[in-house]
Short mmCIF file of C-alpha atoms in Angstrom, two decimals:
data_model
loop_
_atom_site.label_atom_id
_atom_site.label_comp_id
_atom_site.label_asym_id
_atom_site.label_seq_id
_atom_site.Cartn_x
_atom_site.Cartn_y
_atom_site.Cartn_z
CA UNK G 81 157.93 145.21 174.33
CA UNK G 82 158.13 144.60 178.05
CA UNK G 83 154.34 144.15 177.96
CA UNK G 84 154.67 141.14 175.67
CA UNK G 85 157.59 139.69 177.55
CA UNK G 86 155.79 139.42 180.87
CA UNK G 87 153.92 136.27 181.73
CA UNK G 88 150.24 136.03 182.63
CA UNK G 89 151.07 135.57 186.29
CA UNK G 90 153.04 138.81 186.45
CA UNK G 91 150.24 140.70 184.69
CA UNK G 92 147.69 139.33 187.13
CA UNK G 93 149.87 140.31 190.06
CA UNK G 94 150.21 143.82 188.69
CA UNK G 95 146.43 144.13 188.34
CA UNK G 96 145.94 143.00 191.92
CA UNK G 97 148.58 145.46 193.14
CA UNK G 98 146.90 148.40 191.45
CA UNK G 99 143.37 147.54 192.57
CA UNK G 100 141.97 149.22 195.64
CA UNK G 101 140.91 147.31 198.73
CA UNK G 102 137.39 145.88 198.71
CA UNK G 103 135.09 147.87 200.96
CA UNK G 104 131.59 147.28 202.19
CA UNK G 105 130.46 150.09 199.90
CA UNK G 106 131.32 148.02 196.84
CA UNK G 107 128.68 145.43 197.76
CA UNK G 108 125.83 147.93 197.89
CA UNK G 109 123.34 148.50 195.12
CA UNK G 110 123.60 151.44 192.82
CA UNK G 111 121.65 154.52 193.71
CA UNK G 112 118.03 154.04 192.69
CA UNK G 113 118.38 150.32 192.00
CA UNK G 114 115.66 149.39 194.46
CA UNK G 115 112.46 151.13 195.34
CA UNK G 116 111.32 151.25 198.89
CA UNK G 117 107.78 150.47 199.84
CA UNK G 118 105.23 153.02 200.78
CA UNK G 119 106.06 154.61 204.10
CA UNK G 120 103.29 153.94 206.55
CA UNK G 121 102.35 157.04 208.46
CA UNK G 122 100.40 157.22 211.66
CA UNK G 123 97.26 158.47 210.02
CA UNK G 124 97.10 155.56 207.61
CA UNK G 125 96.08 153.11 210.27
CA UNK G 126 93.38 155.13 211.96
CA UNK G 127 90.05 153.43 212.21
CA UNK G 128 88.18 156.68 212.14
CA UNK G 129 86.78 157.64 215.50
CA UNK G 130 85.59 161.03 214.37
CA UNK G 131 84.21 162.42 211.16
CA UNK G 132 87.43 164.21 210.31
CA UNK G 133 89.45 161.11 210.97
CA UNK G 134 87.07 159.15 208.79
CA UNK G 135 87.60 161.51 205.90
CA UNK G 136 91.37 161.60 206.21
CA UNK G 137 91.98 157.92 206.92
CA UNK G 138 93.35 155.62 204.25
CA UNK G 139 90.55 153.75 202.54
CA UNK G 140 90.57 149.96 202.82
CA UNK G 141 90.71 147.69 199.79
CA UNK G 142 87.67 146.17 198.14
CA UNK G 143 85.74 143.75 200.27
CA UNK G 144 87.19 144.76 203.59
CA UNK G 145 84.66 145.22 206.32
CA UNK G 146 84.81 148.48 208.20
CA UNK G 147 85.86 147.87 211.76
CA UNK G 148 87.53 144.54 211.04
CA UNK G 149 90.38 145.99 209.11
CA UNK G 150 92.33 142.86 208.32
CA UNK G 151 89.69 140.40 207.25
CA UNK G 152 87.79 140.82 203.97
CA UNK G 153 84.38 139.27 203.62
CA UNK G 154 85.45 137.23 200.60
CA UNK G 155 87.66 135.21 202.90
CA UNK G 156 84.83 134.27 205.24
CA UNK G 157 83.65 131.43 202.98
CA UNK G 158 85.19 127.99 202.62
CA UNK G 159 87.20 127.05 199.58
CA UNK G 160 85.74 124.75 196.97
CA UNK G 161 87.91 122.80 194.57
CA UNK G 162 85.05 122.20 192.16
CA UNK G 163 84.81 125.87 191.31
CA UNK G 164 87.95 127.08 189.59
CA UNK G 165 90.72 124.63 190.38
CA UNK G 166 90.60 122.80 187.05
CA UNK G 167 90.44 125.89 184.87
CA UNK G 168 93.86 125.15 183.40
CA UNK G 169 93.00 121.64 182.30
CA UNK G 170 89.36 121.96 181.35
CA UNK G 171 88.45 122.12 177.68
CA UNK G 172 85.99 124.72 176.53
CA UNK G 173 83.98 124.35 173.34
CA UNK G 174 82.06 126.91 171.33
CA UNK G 175 78.36 126.03 171.31
CA UNK G 176 76.91 125.50 167.85
CA UNK G 177 73.24 124.68 167.84
CA UNK G 178 71.42 123.04 164.98
CA UNK G 179 69.15 126.01 164.49
CA UNK G 180 72.19 128.27 164.13
CA UNK G 181 73.67 125.86 161.64
CA UNK G 182 70.43 125.76 159.66
CA UNK G 183 70.36 129.54 159.74
CA UNK G 184 73.90 129.73 158.38
CA UNK G 185 72.98 127.37 155.56
CA UNK G 186 69.75 129.26 154.86
CA UNK G 187 71.51 132.57 154.45
CA UNK G 188 74.26 131.14 152.28
CA UNK G 189 77.17 131.35 154.69
CA UNK G 190 77.81 127.60 154.50
CA UNK G 191 77.49 125.30 151.52
CA UNK G 192 75.71 122.14 152.70
CA UNK G 193 77.01 120.03 149.83
CA UNK G 194 80.59 120.30 150.99
CA UNK G 195 81.97 118.85 154.22
CA UNK G 196 81.66 121.19 157.21
CA UNK G 197 84.51 121.36 159.69
CA UNK G 198 86.30 123.96 161.81
CA UNK G 199 87.75 125.73 158.80
CA UNK G 200 84.33 126.08 157.19
CA UNK G 201 82.72 127.41 160.34
CA UNK G 202 85.55 129.80 161.21
CA UNK G 203 85.69 131.17 157.66
CA UNK G 204 82.22 132.63 158.16
CA UNK G 205 83.78 134.77 160.94
CA UNK G 206 80.68 134.34 163.07
CA UNK G 207 82.60 132.32 165.64
CA UNK G 208 85.86 133.13 167.40
CA UNK G 209 87.97 130.28 168.76
CA UNK G 210 91.05 131.12 170.75
CA UNK G 211 93.24 128.06 171.30
CA UNK G 212 95.35 130.03 173.76
CA UNK G 213 92.35 130.24 176.08
CA UNK G 214 91.87 126.46 175.94
CA UNK G 215 88.99 126.55 173.49
CA UNK G 216 89.12 123.32 171.56
CA UNK G 217 86.47 123.50 168.89
CA UNK G 218 82.72 123.24 168.53
CA UNK G 219 80.05 121.58 170.60
CA UNK G 220 77.01 120.63 168.53
CA UNK G 221 73.94 121.14 170.67
CA UNK G 222 70.41 120.03 170.04
CA UNK G 223 68.42 123.27 169.88
CA UNK G 224 66.36 122.99 166.72
CA UNK G 225 66.77 119.22 166.47
CA UNK G 226 63.09 118.62 165.70
CA UNK G 227 63.12 120.47 162.41
CA UNK G 228 66.60 120.21 160.98
CA UNK G 229 66.14 119.94 157.20
CA UNK G 230 69.60 119.62 155.64
CA UNK G 231 71.63 116.57 154.79
CA UNK G 232 75.11 117.67 155.85
CA UNK G 233 78.48 116.08 156.46
CA UNK G 234 79.78 117.77 159.60
CA UNK G 235 82.81 117.26 161.79
CA UNK G 236 82.68 118.72 165.28
CA UNK G 237 84.63 118.18 168.48
CA UNK G 238 81.72 117.31 170.72
CA UNK G 239 78.13 116.40 169.95
CA UNK G 240 75.13 115.43 172.02
CA UNK G 241 73.25 112.25 171.04
CA UNK G 242 70.15 114.26 170.15
CA UNK G 243 72.08 116.41 167.74
CA UNK G 244 73.70 113.34 166.17
CA UNK G 245 70.30 111.71 165.74
CA UNK G 246 68.82 114.86 164.21
CA UNK G 247 71.56 115.15 161.61
CA UNK G 248 71.37 111.47 160.72
CA UNK G 249 67.58 111.59 160.52
CA UNK G 250 67.92 114.27 157.86
CA UNK G 251 70.32 112.03 155.96
CA UNK G 252 73.55 113.61 157.10
CA UNK G 253 76.65 112.35 158.80
CA UNK G 254 78.39 113.46 162.00
CA UNK G 255 81.95 112.79 163.07
CA UNK G 256 83.58 113.97 166.26
CA UNK G 257 87.30 114.58 165.92
CA UNK G 258 90.06 115.92 168.11
CA UNK G 259 92.33 118.78 167.06
CA UNK G 260 95.49 119.54 168.95
CA UNK G 261 96.49 123.15 169.46
CA UNK G 262 98.75 123.45 166.42
CA UNK G 263 96.25 121.82 164.09
CA UNK G 264 93.53 123.97 165.60
CA UNK G 265 95.46 127.14 164.83
CA UNK G 266 95.97 125.98 161.27
CA UNK G 267 92.31 125.03 160.85
CA UNK G 268 90.95 128.26 162.33
CA UNK G 269 92.80 130.57 159.95
CA UNK G 270 94.16 128.60 156.98
CA UNK G 271 94.96 131.72 154.96
CA UNK G 272 97.21 133.07 157.69
CA UNK G 273 98.83 129.67 158.07
CA UNK G 274 99.50 129.25 154.36
CA UNK G 275 100.80 132.79 153.93
CA UNK G 276 103.26 132.23 156.75
CA UNK G 277 104.68 129.35 154.77
CA UNK G 278 104.16 126.80 157.49
CA UNK G 279 103.86 123.09 156.90
CA UNK G 280 100.36 121.67 157.17
CA UNK G 281 100.62 119.95 160.56
CA UNK G 282 99.88 116.37 161.34
CA UNK G 283 96.87 116.07 163.61
CA UNK G 284 97.96 114.39 166.79
CA UNK G 285 96.31 111.72 168.86
CA UNK G 286 93.85 112.82 171.56
CA UNK G 287 94.97 112.69 175.18
CA UNK G 288 94.19 109.73 177.38
CA UNK G 289 91.14 111.34 178.94
CA UNK G 290 89.53 111.97 175.55
CA UNK G 291 90.62 108.78 173.81
CA UNK G 292 87.67 106.86 175.22
CA UNK G 293 85.25 109.47 173.93
CA UNK G 294 86.57 109.44 170.38
CA UNK G 295 86.81 105.66 170.26
CA UNK G 296 83.13 105.26 171.13
CA UNK G 297 80.81 104.68 168.19
CA UNK G 298 77.92 106.28 170.08
CA UNK G 299 79.75 109.59 169.83
CA UNK G 300 80.67 108.90 166.18
CA UNK G 301 84.31 109.32 167.03
CA UNK G 302 86.82 109.45 164.24
CA UNK G 303 88.85 106.62 165.77
CA UNK G 304 86.05 104.05 165.37
CA UNK G 305 85.52 101.44 162.72
CA UNK G 306 82.97 102.24 160.07
CA UNK G 307 81.00 99.05 160.70
CA UNK G 308 80.49 99.94 164.35
CA UNK G 309 79.30 103.40 163.38
CA UNK G 310 76.80 101.89 160.94
CA UNK G 311 75.52 99.61 163.67
CA UNK G 312 75.15 102.49 166.10
CA UNK G 313 73.46 104.50 163.38
CA UNK G 314 70.82 101.83 162.84
CA UNK G 315 70.45 101.29 166.57
CA UNK G 316 69.93 105.01 167.18
CA UNK G 317 67.28 105.14 164.48
CA UNK G 318 65.53 102.16 166.02
CA UNK G 319 65.63 103.55 169.55
CA UNK G 320 64.46 107.04 168.67
CA UNK G 321 61.80 105.76 166.34
CA UNK G 322 62.59 107.26 162.98
CA UNK G 323 63.28 105.56 159.67
CA UNK G 324 66.82 105.95 158.51
CA UNK G 325 67.05 107.52 155.06
CA UNK G 326 69.23 105.79 152.47
CA UNK G 327 72.90 106.36 153.25
CA UNK G 328 74.28 109.38 151.41
CA UNK G 329 76.76 109.06 148.60
CA UNK G 330 79.48 109.79 151.06
CA UNK G 331 82.56 111.77 150.21
CA UNK G 332 85.82 110.49 151.56
CA UNK G 333 86.43 111.19 155.21
CA UNK G 334 89.63 112.74 156.40
CA UNK G 335 92.39 110.51 157.65
CA UNK G 336 92.91 110.42 161.39
CA UNK G 337 95.87 112.78 161.12
CA UNK G 338 94.61 115.10 158.39
CA UNK G 339 93.68 118.72 158.99
CA UNK G 340 92.32 119.92 155.63
CA UNK G 341 90.28 118.05 153.08
CA UNK G 342 92.34 117.07 150.09
CA UNK G 343 95.66 118.36 151.46
CA UNK G 344 97.95 115.72 152.93
CA UNK G 345 99.88 116.37 156.10
CA UNK G 346 103.40 117.61 155.66
CA UNK G 347 102.74 119.59 152.50
CA UNK G 348 103.21 123.30 151.96
CA UNK G 349 100.49 125.32 150.26
CA UNK G 350 101.37 128.28 148.07
CA UNK G 351 98.40 130.57 147.59
CA UNK G 352 100.14 132.71 144.99
CA UNK G 353 100.96 129.75 142.77
CA UNK G 354 97.76 127.85 143.73
CA UNK G 355 99.85 124.76 144.30
CA UNK G 356 100.33 122.19 147.02
CA UNK G 357 103.93 121.05 147.46
CA UNK G 358 104.21 117.54 148.86
CA UNK G 359 107.39 116.45 150.56
CA UNK G 360 109.84 114.27 148.65
CA UNK G 361 112.29 113.49 151.41
CA UNK G 362 111.76 109.91 152.52
CA UNK G 363 112.38 110.75 156.17
CA UNK G 364 109.77 113.53 156.13
CA UNK G 365 107.36 111.35 154.24
CA UNK G 366 107.79 108.62 156.78
CA UNK G 367 107.24 111.09 159.63
CA UNK G 368 103.98 112.39 158.20
CA UNK G 369 102.72 108.97 157.17
CA UNK G 370 99.88 107.52 159.16
CA UNK G 371 101.52 104.08 159.11
CA UNK G 372 104.60 105.30 160.93
CA UNK G 373 103.81 103.61 164.24
CA UNK G 374 103.40 100.21 162.63
CA UNK G 375 106.73 100.58 160.93
CA UNK G 376 108.44 101.53 164.16
CA UNK G 377 107.04 98.65 166.12
CA UNK G 378 107.38 95.96 163.53
CA UNK A 77 139.01 127.07 224.38
CA UNK A 78 138.84 130.57 222.92
CA UNK A 79 137.99 129.23 219.44
CA UNK A 80 135.09 127.16 220.76
CA UNK A 81 133.64 130.12 222.62
CA UNK A 82 133.84 132.30 219.54
CA UNK A 83 132.14 129.65 217.39
CA UNK A 84 129.29 129.16 219.86
CA UNK A 85 128.81 132.89 220.03
CA UNK A 86 128.52 133.11 216.26
CA UNK A 87 125.99 130.28 216.16
CA UNK A 88 123.94 131.83 218.92
CA UNK A 89 123.86 135.17 217.17
CA UNK A 90 122.90 133.48 213.92
CA UNK A 91 119.80 131.91 215.44
CA UNK A 92 118.43 135.10 216.91
CA UNK A 93 114.65 135.39 216.46
CA UNK A 94 113.43 137.72 213.73
CA UNK A 95 111.00 140.37 214.85
CA UNK A 96 107.68 140.03 213.05
CA UNK A 97 106.50 143.26 211.50
CA UNK A 98 103.12 144.66 212.42
CA UNK A 99 100.61 144.45 209.61
CA UNK A 100 99.32 147.57 207.94
CA UNK A 101 97.81 148.45 204.62
CA UNK A 102 101.11 148.31 202.83
CA UNK A 103 101.77 144.85 204.23
CA UNK A 104 98.66 143.17 202.89
CA UNK A 105 99.86 140.20 200.81
CA UNK A 106 99.25 140.18 197.11
CA UNK A 107 96.76 137.32 196.96
CA UNK A 108 94.24 139.23 199.06
CA UNK A 109 94.54 142.58 197.43
CA UNK A 110 92.73 144.27 194.59
CA UNK A 111 95.72 144.67 192.28
CA UNK A 112 94.89 146.97 189.42
CA UNK A 113 98.31 146.81 187.77
CA UNK A 114 100.93 144.29 188.71
CA UNK A 115 104.40 145.79 188.57
CA UNK A 116 105.94 142.65 187.09
CA UNK A 117 103.35 141.84 184.44
CA UNK A 118 101.81 145.24 183.82
CA UNK A 119 98.28 143.88 183.88
CA UNK A 120 95.58 143.32 186.43
CA UNK A 121 95.83 140.30 188.68
CA UNK A 122 92.78 138.41 189.90
CA UNK A 123 92.38 138.03 193.66
CA UNK A 124 93.27 134.46 194.49
CA UNK A 125 91.00 134.48 197.53
CA UNK A 126 88.02 134.99 195.25
CA UNK A 127 89.08 132.25 192.86
CA UNK A 128 89.46 129.79 195.71
CA UNK A 129 86.07 130.45 197.24
CA UNK A 130 83.63 131.67 194.61
CA UNK A 131 82.43 130.64 191.17
CA UNK A 132 80.99 132.93 188.54
CA UNK A 133 78.10 131.68 186.46
CA UNK A 134 77.56 132.84 182.89
CA UNK A 135 74.83 135.29 183.83
CA UNK A 136 77.03 137.23 186.23
CA UNK A 137 75.91 135.53 189.43
CA UNK A 138 78.52 134.36 191.90
CA UNK A 139 78.00 131.35 194.13
CA UNK A 140 79.79 130.23 197.26
CA UNK A 141 79.64 127.39 199.72
CA UNK A 142 78.21 127.59 203.23
CA UNK A 143 80.65 128.48 206.01
CA UNK A 144 80.98 125.79 208.65
CA UNK A 145 79.23 123.07 206.70
CA UNK A 146 81.76 120.43 207.70
CA UNK A 147 81.82 121.27 211.42
CA UNK A 148 79.64 119.77 214.20
CA UNK A 149 77.13 118.33 211.79
CA UNK A 150 75.94 115.76 214.30
CA UNK A 151 74.64 118.51 216.58
CA UNK A 152 72.44 120.18 213.99
CA UNK A 153 68.97 119.47 212.72
CA UNK A 154 67.90 117.83 209.50
CA UNK A 155 67.03 121.00 207.62
CA UNK A 156 70.47 122.38 208.23
CA UNK A 157 72.05 119.08 207.24
CA UNK A 158 70.34 119.30 203.88
CA UNK A 159 70.61 122.98 203.09
CA UNK A 160 74.18 123.43 204.29
CA UNK A 161 75.44 121.48 201.29
CA UNK A 162 73.81 123.88 198.87
CA UNK A 163 75.67 126.68 197.16
CA UNK A 164 74.34 130.14 197.77
CA UNK A 165 74.25 133.09 195.44
CA UNK A 166 75.84 136.38 196.40
CA UNK A 167 73.99 139.62 196.74
CA UNK A 168 74.12 142.33 194.10
CA UNK A 169 76.73 144.39 195.94
CA UNK A 170 78.88 141.33 196.52
CA UNK A 171 78.66 140.38 192.85
CA UNK A 172 79.78 143.86 191.86
CA UNK A 173 82.73 143.74 194.26
CA UNK A 174 83.75 140.30 193.04
CA UNK A 175 83.59 141.45 189.43
CA UNK A 176 85.97 144.28 190.25
CA UNK A 177 88.44 141.85 191.82
CA UNK A 178 88.60 139.74 188.66
CA UNK A 179 90.31 140.03 185.30
CA UNK A 180 88.29 139.81 182.04
CA UNK A 181 89.34 136.20 181.50
CA UNK A 182 87.30 135.12 184.50
CA UNK A 183 84.32 137.31 183.64
CA UNK A 184 83.97 135.67 180.23
CA UNK A 185 81.07 133.25 179.69
CA UNK A 186 82.36 129.71 179.26
CA UNK A 187 80.71 126.68 177.71
CA UNK A 188 81.69 123.23 178.86
CA UNK A 189 80.04 119.99 177.77
CA UNK A 190 78.32 118.11 180.61
CA UNK A 191 78.67 121.07 182.94
CA UNK A 192 76.96 120.48 186.29
CA UNK A 193 76.18 124.19 186.48
CA UNK A 194 74.70 124.44 183.00
CA UNK A 195 71.16 124.70 184.35
CA UNK A 196 72.16 127.62 186.58
CA UNK A 197 74.07 129.58 183.96
CA UNK A 198 70.80 131.11 182.76
CA UNK A 199 68.03 132.84 184.65
CA UNK A 200 64.41 132.40 183.70
CA UNK A 201 61.36 134.67 183.95
CA UNK A 202 63.39 137.75 184.71
CA UNK A 203 61.76 140.97 183.59
CA UNK A 204 64.87 143.13 183.52
CA UNK A 205 66.20 144.10 180.07
CA UNK A 206 67.85 141.41 178.00
CA UNK A 207 70.74 143.63 176.95
CA UNK A 208 72.99 146.04 178.76
CA UNK A 209 73.94 149.53 177.65
CA UNK A 210 76.36 148.17 175.04
CA UNK A 211 73.82 145.88 173.45
CA UNK A 212 75.31 142.67 174.81
CA UNK A 213 73.13 139.96 176.25
CA UNK A 214 73.05 140.01 180.01
CA UNK A 215 71.84 136.53 180.85
CA UNK A 216 72.04 134.43 177.69
CA UNK A 217 74.75 133.54 175.26
CA UNK A 218 75.27 135.23 171.94
CA UNK A 219 73.56 133.50 169.05
CA UNK A 220 74.63 133.57 165.43
CA UNK A 221 72.27 135.20 162.91
CA UNK A 222 69.26 134.76 165.16
CA UNK A 223 66.26 137.00 165.58
CA UNK A 224 64.31 137.25 168.79
CA UNK A 225 61.28 135.17 167.88
CA UNK A 226 63.35 132.26 166.61
CA UNK A 227 65.55 132.53 169.68
CA UNK A 228 62.52 132.42 171.96
CA UNK A 229 61.15 129.44 170.09
CA UNK A 230 64.23 127.22 170.08
CA UNK A 231 66.37 128.32 173.02
CA UNK A 232 65.34 128.01 176.63
CA UNK A 233 67.55 130.74 178.05
CA UNK A 234 65.45 133.76 177.14
#
């Protein structure tokens, strides 16, 4: 009863009265809280003037020159910023040559009548893309460009002009498109993404350094107008000296923010029910719409 | 008077010079060392000295710049002026030491579009075996579903 009757001030004063005086020992660490460094003994620093001293002396680290104990040879060269300084910002692509692509189609790993994109190529499990290691897709190279026989509809992230010309000479179509990291993870393993119940992401705009590449019709970027691409197509055929085959009965291209063919952004795919659930909320629908920016600015 | 003297004494003692420790093996800083297991991360750390000064090509060669190439250029002859701007390859022992100082991320072959070193990532007319003891290609990149004759015909890195 007297406990409840006392005020907070009296209880605090009683606690302070019963506490011991603060000593310097109270500010120390607990026993074993810190580990001391290795104790340097006299023999550890011996250069080795005799054979026995050489055998017993502490061995230097890798690269250190015997006799000059504090200067490794890998520090005798000047630094170069071109070597490894931009490793965190540089984008790596998986090389995909035309002869490898023809081989995959020959052996039945890829159906040439359907559009080929990252999901198609990664489903074959012949390529591994790790977005966490800044690998951003496929680079279509021109090995085997002289004898590429298939008329394909392919979407890659980077393509050389020779590879583009080879595919178009065979009657195919090339588009270069940018995938951000989230869309890339969804496109690499769609089964894992759908089983996790995640929303099909909206493919984001390329960064400023890549915007110029994907807006250029020479690279067949996905941000170009179709008329410009047709002009560049005819111009490329004229320059390289081949006759352009009749344009293919083209399937619909993906939208600029679409990851999978036929599945709109913002939907949820259920593999067990074999259904695609599209969003009904107007706010979500507006977010995943490709005309969102116009609406915001108007 | 007494308070001022005490304050000046405290300030003087506060600014006493710190004795620099002599450098031994245990005092080598972390960016120069060959760290097999970092105690914070639990994994190997690459030597930052190597990353600043060397570059690894895809065939395992390491290149470095010339020492002293920006110093006293006006006093040197024309051959040196030209060849000092080249990058040089390391010897076999140096390449092995540099590989040990790196983590597997940096030893991985990388493919960049429009790489200025793309012509040097492969080595031509080398008669040593194409594969190592695990069956991986030593000098060229891995191809998909490709036999040797087709690879020799279409690719230039064999």
